[in-house]
Amino acid sequence: MSRLPDPVAQGLSRGWRVMGGPYARPPERMDCDVVIVGSGAGAGITAELLTQVGLDVVIVEEGPLRSSRDFHQLESEAYPQLYQESAARKTADQAINILQGRCVGGSTTVNWTSSFRTPKATLAYWQERLGLHDLDPSAMSPWFAQAERRLHIGDWLVPPNENNDLLRRGAVRLGMAAPAILRNVKGCWNLGSCGLGCPTNAKQSMLVTTIPAALEQGARLLVETRAQRLEHDGERVLGLLCVPVQAHGDVAPDRPATRIRARHYVVAGGAINSPALLLRSKAPDPHGVLGRRTFLHPVVISAARFEQRVEGWQGAPQTIYTDHFLELHPIDGPMGYKIEVPPLHPVIFATTLSGFGCAQAELLAQFAHTHALLALLRDGFHPDSPGGRVTLRRDGSAVLDYPLNDFVMDGARRALLSMAQIQFAAGALEVMPVHEMARPYRTWQQAQQALQTLPMKPLLTKVVSAHVMGGCAMAARAAQGVVRPDGRHWQLENLSVIDGSIFPTSIGANPQLSVYGFANRLATGLATQLTGRTPVLA
C-alpha cells in the first residue's frame, strides 16, 4: 500500500497553494472572493462549485493536512491526528462521547462511508411544521443524484462481513427488513479501517475529490489555522480573523494572525464549531436561536459474544441496517431509532465497553468473537426532544450541553431491548448491553427482564455520537432559525452557513449524503447569485 499513488502528494508537487502548519506561512492579509471555514462535506462541495465558476476561494481548516501516505491503520495515530479532541470530545456533563473529524476533509476523511438520502418523513416534517416548502423529495432528488454520481455513491456488491451479516440474519429471523447501505467508495479494498483514514484513496471523501478539484482551479488552502472571529458591523461581515494553531490544536504563539477580506463568507465548520464561531463573533441573534437545537442521534450500544469468530475489524465497516424501529410510531411520537453495525477496533472497543481490570481483560480476550449493534435515536421531532445547546468556555472553545432526559432515555431502553433480541435471534451466546450496571445475559428472557429495570441514567448508560446536526437552523422565518432556506444568514447579508448545522432537526439517518445534497443546492445557488453562472457538480 505504501507504493500506491498519493493524489495529495502529487497535487502538492504540482504547486497546490497550501499554507499553514508545515507549509508556507500565510500572509497577515489576504483578499479573495469567498472564504470558506472548514473543509468537510459542506465546505468541500461548496469549494468545488465556487471555483468552477471562476471565483477566488480561500479554504480555512483548523486541522492538519494528512493523506494516504499517513494512514497506517493505527488507532494510536489516527485519533490524535484526525479527530476533534483526539476522538474524546464530550458533552458538558461528560455523558456523551462525540466523534468528529478535525483534518482536511473533516469527518468525511474518517467516517464509515454510509450514505442515505434525507428520509422522506424528515423532509415532510420540515415542510409541514417548519414552513420549508421547497424541500420535498422530488425537488431534492436531482441534488442528491448529482452528489451520488460525483462521489461514486452506490451499492456495495461484496457480501457483508460476519459483523454486519449477524444483523441481517437476526433481523430476518424476526421478520424485519434489513437492506444494504449505499457507500461512497471507488475500488475499495475492503480493509475495514475507514475510520482511521483510507490508505488506498478508495473512500471518496472531500480529501480526494472536491478539495483537490478546488485546489486545481486555484483555490488556496490554509491548514492548522483556526477561524477565530468574523468581524462585522451588524449587517455585513467585514473580515475573518484567523490564528495559527499547532497540529494538536493549541494556538501557535510564535506565528502572526491572518485577516481575510472577502466578498462573501461561508461558515462550514460543522455543527458545534460553526455555531461556536458565530458566538465568538457576537453575530446578531435577535431571537436567541444560535447554538440551540443541536442534535446528535444519541447512540446506545449492545455487544454480544458468538461461538464463531466475528472479527469486526475486517471488511467494510457498515453495510446492513434496519429501519424497522423508525417506522413503529409517528415521527413526532416516541423516539424511533435506526439500527446499524459499528466496526470494532481495540482502542475504541476498550474505551467504550463497560468494566475495567479483570472484567475488561475477559472481554478483550473474546474480542475476535464479539459483535456490536448500535441504535441511532432520531431526536428533534417531539417537544420533549429539543436537543442541546452550543456555548463557549472561557477560552472561547465550544462545548455542547445535551441533557439526556427521560424521553431520550425511554428510547435508549427500547433500543437496547431491540438490539438484544436481534442478537439472540442471530445466535448470540450472551448479550452485553453497554451499561455500567448490566452484566452478560445468556437468554433473551434474562436480558429482557434486566433491561426493563436497569436505571437509564446519564453516565450509567453509555451514549456516543458521530452525527452532530443543528445549531444554525435554516428556517422560513427569522424567529425560527439562523439562516434562510437558501443558507444565507438572516441578519448578515454576505454570510452563508453550508453544513450539517443548518438542519432544524436530526436527519434520522447517517447525515453525510444529506449534507452533500443540501450543500450542492445551496452552493449552486450562491455561485449563481455571485457570478450569474451556474456550476454543475459532476
Coordinates of C-alpha atoms in Angstrom, one line a residue:
M1 CA 0.0 0.0 0.0
S2 CA 2.9 2.3 0.6
R3 CA 3.6 2.3 -3.2
L4 CA 0.1 3.5 -4.1
P5 CA -0.1 6.9 -5.7
D6 CA -1.0 9.7 -3.2
P7 CA -3.1 12.3 -5.0
V8 CA -2.5 14.8 -2.3
A9 CA 1.3 14.5 -2.5
Q10 CA 1.0 14.7 -6.3
G11 CA -1.0 17.8 -6.1
L12 CA 1.4 19.5 -3.7
S13 CA 4.2 18.7 -6.1
R14 CA 2.2 20.3 -8.9
G15 CA 2.1 23.5 -6.9
W16 CA -1.2 23.5 -5.0
R17 CA -1.3 26.6 -2.9
V18 CA -1.3 25.2 0.7
M19 CA -0.2 27.3 3.6
G20 CA -0.1 27.0 7.4
G21 CA 1.5 24.3 9.6
P22 CA 4.5 22.8 7.9
Y23 CA 3.8 24.7 4.6
A24 CA 4.4 28.3 3.7
R25 CA 3.4 30.9 6.3
P26 CA 0.2 32.6 5.4
P27 CA 0.4 36.4 4.9
E28 CA -1.0 38.6 7.5
R29 CA -3.6 40.0 5.0
M30 CA -5.4 38.1 2.3
D31 CA -8.2 39.1 -0.1
C32 CA -10.5 36.8 -2.1
D33 CA -14.0 36.5 -3.5
V34 CA -15.1 33.8 -1.0
V35 CA -13.6 32.4 2.2
I36 CA -14.8 29.1 3.4
V37 CA -14.4 28.0 7.0
G38 CA -13.9 24.2 7.1
S39 CA -13.1 21.5 4.6
G40 CA -15.6 18.8 5.3
A41 CA -18.7 17.7 3.5
G42 CA -20.4 21.1 3.2
A43 CA -17.1 23.0 2.6
G44 CA -15.7 20.6 0.0
I45 CA -18.8 20.7 -2.2
T46 CA -19.0 24.5 -1.9
A47 CA -15.4 25.0 -2.8
E48 CA -15.6 22.8 -5.9
L49 CA -18.7 24.6 -7.2
L50 CA -17.5 28.1 -6.4
T51 CA -14.1 27.6 -8.1
Q52 CA -15.8 26.1 -11.1
V53 CA -17.4 29.5 -11.9
G54 CA -14.1 31.3 -11.5
L55 CA -14.4 32.6 -8.0
D56 CA -11.2 33.1 -6.0
V57 CA -11.6 30.9 -2.9
V58 CA -9.7 30.5 0.3
I59 CA -10.4 27.5 2.5
V60 CA -9.5 27.7 6.2
E61 CA -9.1 24.4 8.1
E62 CA -8.1 24.1 11.7
G63 CA -6.8 20.6 11.4
P64 CA -3.8 19.2 9.6
L65 CA -3.4 18.0 6.0
R66 CA -3.0 14.2 6.1
S67 CA -3.2 11.8 3.2
S68 CA -3.0 8.2 2.4
R69 CA 0.7 8.1 3.0
D70 CA 0.0 9.0 6.6
F71 CA -2.8 6.4 7.1
H72 CA -1.3 3.3 8.6
Q73 CA -4.5 1.7 10.0
L74 CA -3.4 2.5 13.6
E75 CA -5.7 4.0 16.1
S76 CA -2.8 5.4 18.1
E77 CA -2.0 7.7 15.1
A78 CA -5.5 8.3 13.7
Y79 CA -7.3 9.6 16.7
P80 CA -4.9 12.4 17.7
Q81 CA -4.2 13.4 14.1
L82 CA -7.7 13.2 12.5
Y83 CA -10.4 13.8 15.2
Q84 CA -11.7 16.6 17.3
E85 CA -10.0 16.4 20.8
S86 CA -8.3 13.1 19.9
A87 CA -11.7 11.3 19.4
A88 CA -12.6 12.2 23.0
R89 CA -14.8 15.3 22.5
K90 CA -17.6 15.1 25.1
T91 CA -20.8 16.9 26.1
A92 CA -20.7 19.3 29.1
D93 CA -21.6 16.6 31.6
Q94 CA -19.2 14.1 30.0
A95 CA -22.2 11.8 29.4
I96 CA -21.8 11.6 25.6
N97 CA -18.7 11.0 23.6
I98 CA -18.7 12.6 20.2
L99 CA -16.6 11.6 17.2
Q100 CA -16.0 14.4 14.7
G101 CA -13.2 14.9 12.2
R102 CA -10.6 17.6 12.6
C103 CA -8.4 17.4 9.4
V104 CA -8.6 18.3 5.7
G105 CA -11.8 16.5 4.6
G106 CA -13.3 16.8 8.0
S107 CA -15.5 13.9 9.1
T108 CA -15.6 12.6 5.5
T109 CA -12.0 11.5 5.9
V110 CA -12.8 9.3 8.9
N111 CA -16.5 8.2 8.5
W112 CA -17.6 4.8 7.6
T113 CA -19.0 5.7 4.2
S114 CA -22.7 5.1 4.9
S115 CA -24.8 7.1 2.5
F116 CA -28.6 7.8 2.9
R117 CA -30.7 10.5 1.2
T118 CA -32.6 12.6 3.7
P119 CA -35.7 10.4 4.6
K120 CA -39.0 11.5 3.1
A121 CA -40.5 11.6 6.6
T122 CA -37.9 14.1 7.7
L123 CA -38.4 16.4 4.7
A124 CA -42.2 16.2 5.1
Y125 CA -41.9 17.3 8.7
W126 CA -39.8 20.3 7.7
Q127 CA -42.3 21.2 5.1
E128 CA -45.4 20.8 7.3
R129 CA -44.1 22.0 10.7
L130 CA -41.4 24.5 9.7
G131 CA -42.6 26.0 6.5
L132 CA -39.7 24.8 4.4
H133 CA -42.0 24.2 1.5
D134 CA -39.4 23.8 -1.3
L135 CA -37.7 20.7 0.3
D136 CA -39.9 17.9 -1.0
P137 CA -38.2 14.7 -2.1
S138 CA -38.8 15.4 -5.8
A139 CA -37.2 18.9 -5.5
M140 CA -34.1 17.5 -3.6
S141 CA -33.7 14.4 -5.7
P142 CA -31.6 16.0 -8.5
W143 CA -29.2 17.5 -5.9
F144 CA -28.7 14.1 -4.3
A145 CA -28.3 12.4 -7.6
Q146 CA -25.5 14.7 -8.7
A147 CA -23.7 14.2 -5.4
E148 CA -24.1 10.4 -5.7
R149 CA -22.5 10.5 -9.2
R150 CA -19.7 12.8 -8.2
L151 CA -18.8 10.8 -5.1
H152 CA -19.4 7.3 -6.5
I153 CA -22.2 6.5 -4.0
G154 CA -23.7 3.2 -4.9
D155 CA -24.4 -0.4 -4.0
W156 CA -21.8 -2.4 -2.1
L157 CA -21.5 -5.5 -4.2
V158 CA -19.4 -7.6 -1.8
P159 CA -21.2 -9.8 0.7
P160 CA -21.3 -8.3 4.2
N161 CA -18.7 -9.3 6.7
E162 CA -19.8 -11.5 9.6
N163 CA -20.2 -8.5 11.9
N164 CA -22.9 -7.0 9.5
D165 CA -24.4 -10.3 8.4
L166 CA -25.3 -11.1 12.0
L167 CA -27.7 -8.1 12.0
R168 CA -29.2 -9.2 8.7
R169 CA -29.7 -12.8 9.9
G170 CA -31.1 -11.8 13.3
A171 CA -33.5 -9.2 11.8
V172 CA -34.7 -11.6 9.1
R173 CA -35.5 -14.3 11.6
L174 CA -37.7 -11.7 13.5
G175 CA -39.4 -10.7 10.3
M176 CA -37.7 -7.3 10.0
A177 CA -36.3 -5.9 6.7
A178 CA -32.5 -5.4 6.8
P179 CA -31.4 -3.9 3.5
A180 CA -27.9 -2.9 2.4
I181 CA -26.3 0.5 2.8
L182 CA -25.0 2.6 -0.1
R183 CA -21.3 3.5 0.2
N184 CA -19.2 6.3 -1.4
V185 CA -16.2 4.2 -2.5
K186 CA -14.4 3.5 -5.7
G187 CA -12.1 0.5 -6.0
C188 CA -12.5 -0.3 -2.2
W189 CA -10.0 -2.9 -0.8
N190 CA -12.5 -4.0 1.9
L191 CA -9.9 -3.4 4.6
G192 CA -12.3 -2.2 7.3
S193 CA -10.2 0.8 8.6
C194 CA -12.4 3.6 7.1
G195 CA -12.5 5.4 10.5
L196 CA -8.7 5.6 10.6
G197 CA -8.3 7.3 7.2
C198 CA -8.4 5.3 3.9
P199 CA -4.8 4.2 3.0
T200 CA -5.9 3.3 -0.6
N201 CA -7.8 6.5 -1.5
A202 CA -10.9 4.4 -2.3
K203 CA -13.2 6.3 0.0
Q204 CA -14.4 9.3 -2.0
S205 CA -14.0 11.8 0.8
M206 CA -13.5 15.5 0.3
L207 CA -9.8 14.9 0.9
V208 CA -9.5 13.1 -2.5
T209 CA -12.4 14.6 -4.5
T210 CA -13.7 18.1 -4.1
I211 CA -10.9 19.8 -2.2
P212 CA -8.3 18.6 -4.8
A213 CA -10.7 19.8 -7.6
A214 CA -10.9 23.3 -5.9
L215 CA -7.1 23.4 -5.5
E216 CA -6.6 22.5 -9.1
Q217 CA -8.8 25.5 -10.0
G218 CA -6.5 27.8 -8.0
A219 CA -8.2 27.8 -4.5
R220 CA -5.9 28.5 -1.6
L221 CA -5.9 26.2 1.5
L222 CA -4.8 27.3 5.0
V223 CA -4.3 24.3 7.3
E224 CA -3.6 24.3 11.0
T225 CA -5.4 27.6 11.0
R226 CA -8.4 28.4 13.2
A227 CA -11.1 30.8 12.2
Q228 CA -11.3 32.8 15.4
R229 CA -13.8 35.6 14.7
L230 CA -15.9 37.2 12.0
E231 CA -15.6 41.0 12.1
H232 CA -18.9 42.6 11.2
D233 CA -21.0 45.8 11.6
G234 CA -24.2 44.1 12.3
E235 CA -25.3 44.0 8.7
R236 CA -22.2 42.7 6.7
V237 CA -19.2 40.7 7.5
L238 CA -16.0 42.9 7.0
G239 CA -13.3 40.3 7.6
L240 CA -12.3 37.0 9.1
L241 CA -9.6 36.8 11.8
C242 CA -7.6 33.5 11.7
V243 CA -5.0 32.3 14.2
P244 CA -2.4 29.6 13.5
V245 CA -2.6 26.5 15.7
Q246 CA -0.3 23.6 16.3
A247 CA -1.3 20.2 14.9
H248 CA -2.8 19.2 18.2
G249 CA -4.9 22.4 18.4
D250 CA -3.1 24.8 20.7
V251 CA -2.5 28.3 19.4
A252 CA 1.0 28.7 17.9
P253 CA 2.2 31.8 19.8
D254 CA 5.2 32.5 17.6
R255 CA 3.2 33.0 14.4
P256 CA 1.1 36.0 13.4
A257 CA -2.6 36.0 12.8
T258 CA -4.1 36.4 9.3
R259 CA -7.0 38.6 8.4
I260 CA -9.0 37.6 5.3
R261 CA -11.2 40.0 3.5
A262 CA -13.8 38.6 1.1
R263 CA -17.0 39.5 -0.8
H264 CA -18.8 36.6 0.8
Y265 CA -18.1 34.3 3.8
V266 CA -19.2 30.7 4.1
V267 CA -19.2 29.0 7.5
A268 CA -18.9 25.2 7.1
G269 CA -17.1 24.1 10.2
G270 CA -19.7 21.5 11.2
A271 CA -22.3 21.6 13.9
I272 CA -20.7 22.6 17.2
N273 CA -17.8 24.5 15.5
S274 CA -20.0 26.6 13.2
P275 CA -22.3 27.9 16.0
A276 CA -19.2 28.5 18.2
L277 CA -17.6 30.7 15.5
L278 CA -20.7 32.8 15.3
L279 CA -21.0 33.0 19.1
R280 CA -17.3 34.1 19.3
S281 CA -18.1 36.7 16.6
K282 CA -21.1 38.0 18.5
A283 CA -23.1 37.6 15.4
P284 CA -26.6 39.1 15.5
D285 CA -29.0 36.7 17.2
P286 CA -32.2 38.7 18.0
H287 CA -34.3 35.7 18.6
G288 CA -31.9 33.7 20.7
V289 CA -31.7 30.7 18.4
L290 CA -28.0 30.5 17.7
G291 CA -26.4 27.3 19.1
R292 CA -29.7 25.9 20.2
R293 CA -31.5 22.8 18.9
T294 CA -28.2 20.9 18.3
F295 CA -28.9 17.2 17.7
L296 CA -26.8 14.1 18.0
H297 CA -28.6 11.0 17.0
P298 CA -27.7 9.8 20.6
V299 CA -26.4 6.2 20.1
V300 CA -26.6 3.3 22.5
I301 CA -24.7 0.1 22.0
S302 CA -25.3 -3.6 22.6
A303 CA -22.4 -6.1 22.5
A304 CA -22.7 -9.8 22.1
R305 CA -20.5 -12.9 22.1
F306 CA -20.8 -15.6 19.5
E307 CA -19.3 -19.0 19.2
Q308 CA -17.8 -18.3 15.8
R309 CA -15.2 -15.6 15.1
V310 CA -16.8 -12.3 14.1
E311 CA -13.6 -10.3 13.6
G312 CA -15.5 -7.0 13.5
W313 CA -12.3 -5.1 12.4
Q314 CA -12.2 -6.8 9.0
G315 CA -14.3 -5.9 5.9
A316 CA -16.5 -2.9 5.0
P317 CA -17.5 -1.5 8.4
Q318 CA -21.2 -0.7 7.9
T319 CA -23.2 -2.3 5.1
I320 CA -26.5 -3.5 6.7
Y321 CA -29.2 -1.6 8.6
T322 CA -32.8 -1.9 9.7
D323 CA -35.3 1.0 10.0
H324 CA -38.0 -1.3 11.5
F325 CA -38.0 0.7 14.7
L326 CA -38.1 4.1 13.0
E327 CA -41.5 3.1 11.5
L328 CA -43.3 1.7 14.5
H329 CA -44.5 5.2 15.7
P330 CA -45.3 8.6 14.1
I331 CA -42.2 10.7 13.6
D332 CA -43.3 13.0 16.4
G333 CA -44.2 10.2 18.7
P334 CA -41.9 8.0 21.0
M335 CA -38.3 8.3 19.8
G336 CA -37.6 5.9 17.0
Y337 CA -34.2 4.5 16.1
K338 CA -32.1 3.1 13.2
I339 CA -30.0 0.0 13.9
E340 CA -26.6 -0.4 12.3
V341 CA -23.3 -2.2 12.9
P342 CA -20.1 -0.4 14.0
P343 CA -16.7 -1.8 13.2
L344 CA -14.7 -3.0 16.2
H345 CA -11.1 -1.8 16.8
P346 CA -9.2 -2.5 20.1
V347 CA -8.9 1.1 21.5
I348 CA -12.4 2.2 20.7
F349 CA -13.7 -1.2 21.9
A350 CA -11.8 -1.0 25.2
T351 CA -12.8 2.6 25.9
T352 CA -16.4 2.2 25.1
L353 CA -17.4 -1.1 26.8
S354 CA -18.1 -1.1 30.5
G355 CA -15.8 -2.6 33.1
F356 CA -12.2 -2.4 34.0
G357 CA -9.4 -4.6 35.3
C358 CA -10.1 -8.3 35.2
A359 CA -13.6 -7.8 33.8
Q360 CA -12.3 -5.9 30.9
A361 CA -9.5 -8.3 30.3
E362 CA -12.0 -11.1 30.0
L363 CA -14.0 -9.0 27.4
L364 CA -10.8 -8.3 25.4
A365 CA -9.9 -12.0 25.4
Q366 CA -13.2 -12.5 23.5
F367 CA -12.6 -9.6 21.1
A368 CA -12.5 -11.8 18.0
H369 CA -15.9 -13.3 18.9
T370 CA -17.6 -10.1 19.8
H371 CA -20.3 -8.4 17.8
A372 CA -21.9 -5.0 18.4
L373 CA -25.0 -3.2 17.3
L374 CA -25.7 0.5 17.7
A375 CA -29.0 2.3 17.6
L376 CA -29.2 5.9 16.3
L377 CA -32.0 7.7 18.2
R378 CA -34.0 10.1 16.0
D379 CA -34.0 13.3 18.0
G380 CA -35.7 16.7 17.4
F381 CA -39.2 15.8 16.4
H382 CA -41.0 15.8 19.7
P383 CA -41.5 18.7 22.2
D384 CA -39.5 16.7 24.8
S385 CA -36.6 16.3 22.3
P386 CA -35.3 19.8 22.0
G387 CA -31.6 18.7 21.5
G388 CA -28.7 20.5 23.1
R389 CA -27.1 23.9 23.1
V390 CA -23.6 25.0 22.0
T391 CA -22.0 27.5 24.3
L392 CA -18.4 28.8 24.8
R393 CA -15.9 28.1 27.5
R394 CA -13.9 30.9 29.0
D395 CA -11.2 30.4 26.4
G396 CA -13.7 30.7 23.5
S397 CA -13.7 27.0 22.7
A398 CA -17.0 25.2 22.1
V399 CA -18.9 22.9 24.4
L400 CA -22.3 21.2 23.8
D401 CA -24.7 20.8 26.7
Y402 CA -27.1 17.9 25.7
P403 CA -29.4 16.8 28.5
L404 CA -30.3 13.1 28.4
N405 CA -33.9 13.5 29.7
D406 CA -36.5 10.8 30.4
F407 CA -37.9 11.0 26.8
V408 CA -34.4 10.2 25.3
M409 CA -33.7 7.5 27.8
D410 CA -37.0 5.8 27.1
G411 CA -35.9 5.5 23.5
A412 CA -32.5 4.2 24.8
R413 CA -34.1 1.5 26.8
R414 CA -36.3 0.3 24.0
A415 CA -33.3 0.3 21.6
L416 CA -31.2 -1.8 23.9
L417 CA -34.1 -4.3 24.2
S418 CA -34.5 -4.4 20.4
M419 CA -30.8 -4.9 19.8
A420 CA -30.6 -7.7 22.4
Q421 CA -33.5 -9.5 20.7
I422 CA -31.9 -9.3 17.3
Q423 CA -28.5 -10.6 18.6
F424 CA -30.1 -13.6 20.3
A425 CA -32.1 -14.3 17.2
A426 CA -28.8 -14.3 15.3
G427 CA -27.4 -17.0 17.7
A428 CA -25.6 -15.0 20.4
L429 CA -24.2 -17.0 23.3
E430 CA -24.6 -13.9 25.5
V431 CA -25.6 -10.3 25.1
M432 CA -23.9 -7.4 27.0
P433 CA -25.8 -4.1 26.9
V434 CA -23.3 -1.3 27.3
H435 CA -24.5 0.0 30.6
E436 CA -22.4 0.2 33.8
M437 CA -24.9 -1.9 35.8
A438 CA -25.6 -4.5 33.1
R439 CA -23.9 -7.9 33.0
P440 CA -23.8 -10.6 30.3
Y441 CA -27.1 -12.2 29.8
R442 CA -27.4 -15.7 28.3
T443 CA -31.0 -15.7 27.2
W444 CA -33.4 -13.2 25.7
Q445 CA -35.7 -13.6 28.7
Q446 CA -32.8 -12.7 31.1
A447 CA -31.9 -9.7 29.1
Q448 CA -35.5 -8.5 28.7
Q449 CA -36.1 -8.7 32.4
A450 CA -32.9 -6.9 33.3
L451 CA -33.3 -4.1 30.7
Q452 CA -36.8 -3.3 31.8
T453 CA -35.5 -2.4 35.3
L454 CA -32.0 -1.0 34.7
P455 CA -31.8 2.7 35.7
M456 CA -31.5 4.6 32.4
K457 CA -29.4 7.5 33.6
P458 CA -26.5 9.6 32.1
L459 CA -23.1 8.1 32.7
L460 CA -24.6 4.7 33.7
T461 CA -25.9 4.2 30.1
K462 CA -23.1 4.5 27.6
V463 CA -24.1 7.1 25.0
V464 CA -22.0 8.1 22.0
S465 CA -22.5 10.0 18.8
A466 CA -20.9 10.7 15.4
H467 CA -23.7 12.7 13.9
V468 CA -23.9 16.3 15.0
M469 CA -26.6 18.5 13.4
G470 CA -28.3 21.8 14.0
G471 CA -27.3 24.9 16.0
C472 CA -27.6 27.2 12.9
A473 CA -31.0 26.0 11.7
M474 CA -32.5 27.1 8.4
A475 CA -36.0 28.4 8.7
A476 CA -38.7 30.1 6.8
R477 CA -38.9 32.9 9.4
A478 CA -36.1 34.7 11.1
A479 CA -37.6 34.0 14.5
Q480 CA -37.1 30.2 14.0
G481 CA -33.6 30.0 12.7
V482 CA -30.2 31.4 12.0
V483 CA -30.2 31.1 8.2
R484 CA -32.8 31.4 5.4
P485 CA -33.8 28.5 3.3
D486 CA -31.0 29.4 0.8
G487 CA -28.4 29.2 3.5
R488 CA -27.9 33.0 3.9
H489 CA -27.7 34.4 7.4
W490 CA -30.8 36.2 8.3
Q491 CA -29.0 39.4 9.6
L492 CA -25.6 39.3 7.9
E493 CA -26.2 39.6 4.2
N494 CA -22.8 38.4 2.9
L495 CA -22.6 35.3 5.2
S496 CA -23.8 31.8 4.4
V497 CA -23.8 28.6 6.5
I498 CA -23.5 25.4 4.5
D499 CA -23.0 22.3 6.6
G500 CA -24.9 20.0 8.9
S501 CA -25.6 22.8 11.4
I502 CA -28.4 24.1 9.2
F503 CA -30.7 21.1 9.8
P504 CA -33.6 22.0 12.0
T505 CA -33.9 18.5 13.4
S506 CA -31.8 15.4 13.2
I507 CA -31.9 13.6 9.9
G508 CA -32.9 10.2 11.2
A509 CA -30.1 8.6 9.1
N510 CA -26.4 9.0 8.7
P511 CA -26.2 12.6 7.5
Q512 CA -23.3 12.8 5.1
L513 CA -25.4 12.5 1.9
S514 CA -27.9 14.9 3.3
V515 CA -25.0 17.4 3.8
Y516 CA -23.8 16.7 0.3
G517 CA -27.2 17.2 -1.3
F518 CA -28.0 20.4 0.6
A519 CA -24.6 21.8 0.1
N520 CA -24.9 21.1 -3.7
R521 CA -28.2 23.0 -3.8
L522 CA -27.1 26.0 -1.6
A523 CA -23.7 26.4 -3.1
T524 CA -25.0 26.2 -6.7
G525 CA -27.5 29.0 -5.8
L526 CA -24.7 31.1 -4.2
A527 CA -22.4 30.7 -7.2
T528 CA -25.2 31.8 -9.5
Q529 CA -26.0 34.8 -7.3
L530 CA -22.4 35.9 -7.1
T531 CA -21.4 35.4 -10.8
G532 CA -24.5 34.8 -12.9
R533 CA -23.0 31.4 -13.9
T534 CA -24.5 28.1 -12.7
P535 CA -22.0 25.3 -11.9
V536 CA -22.8 21.6 -12.1
L537 CA -21.5 19.0 -9.6
A538 CA -20.3 16.3 -11.9

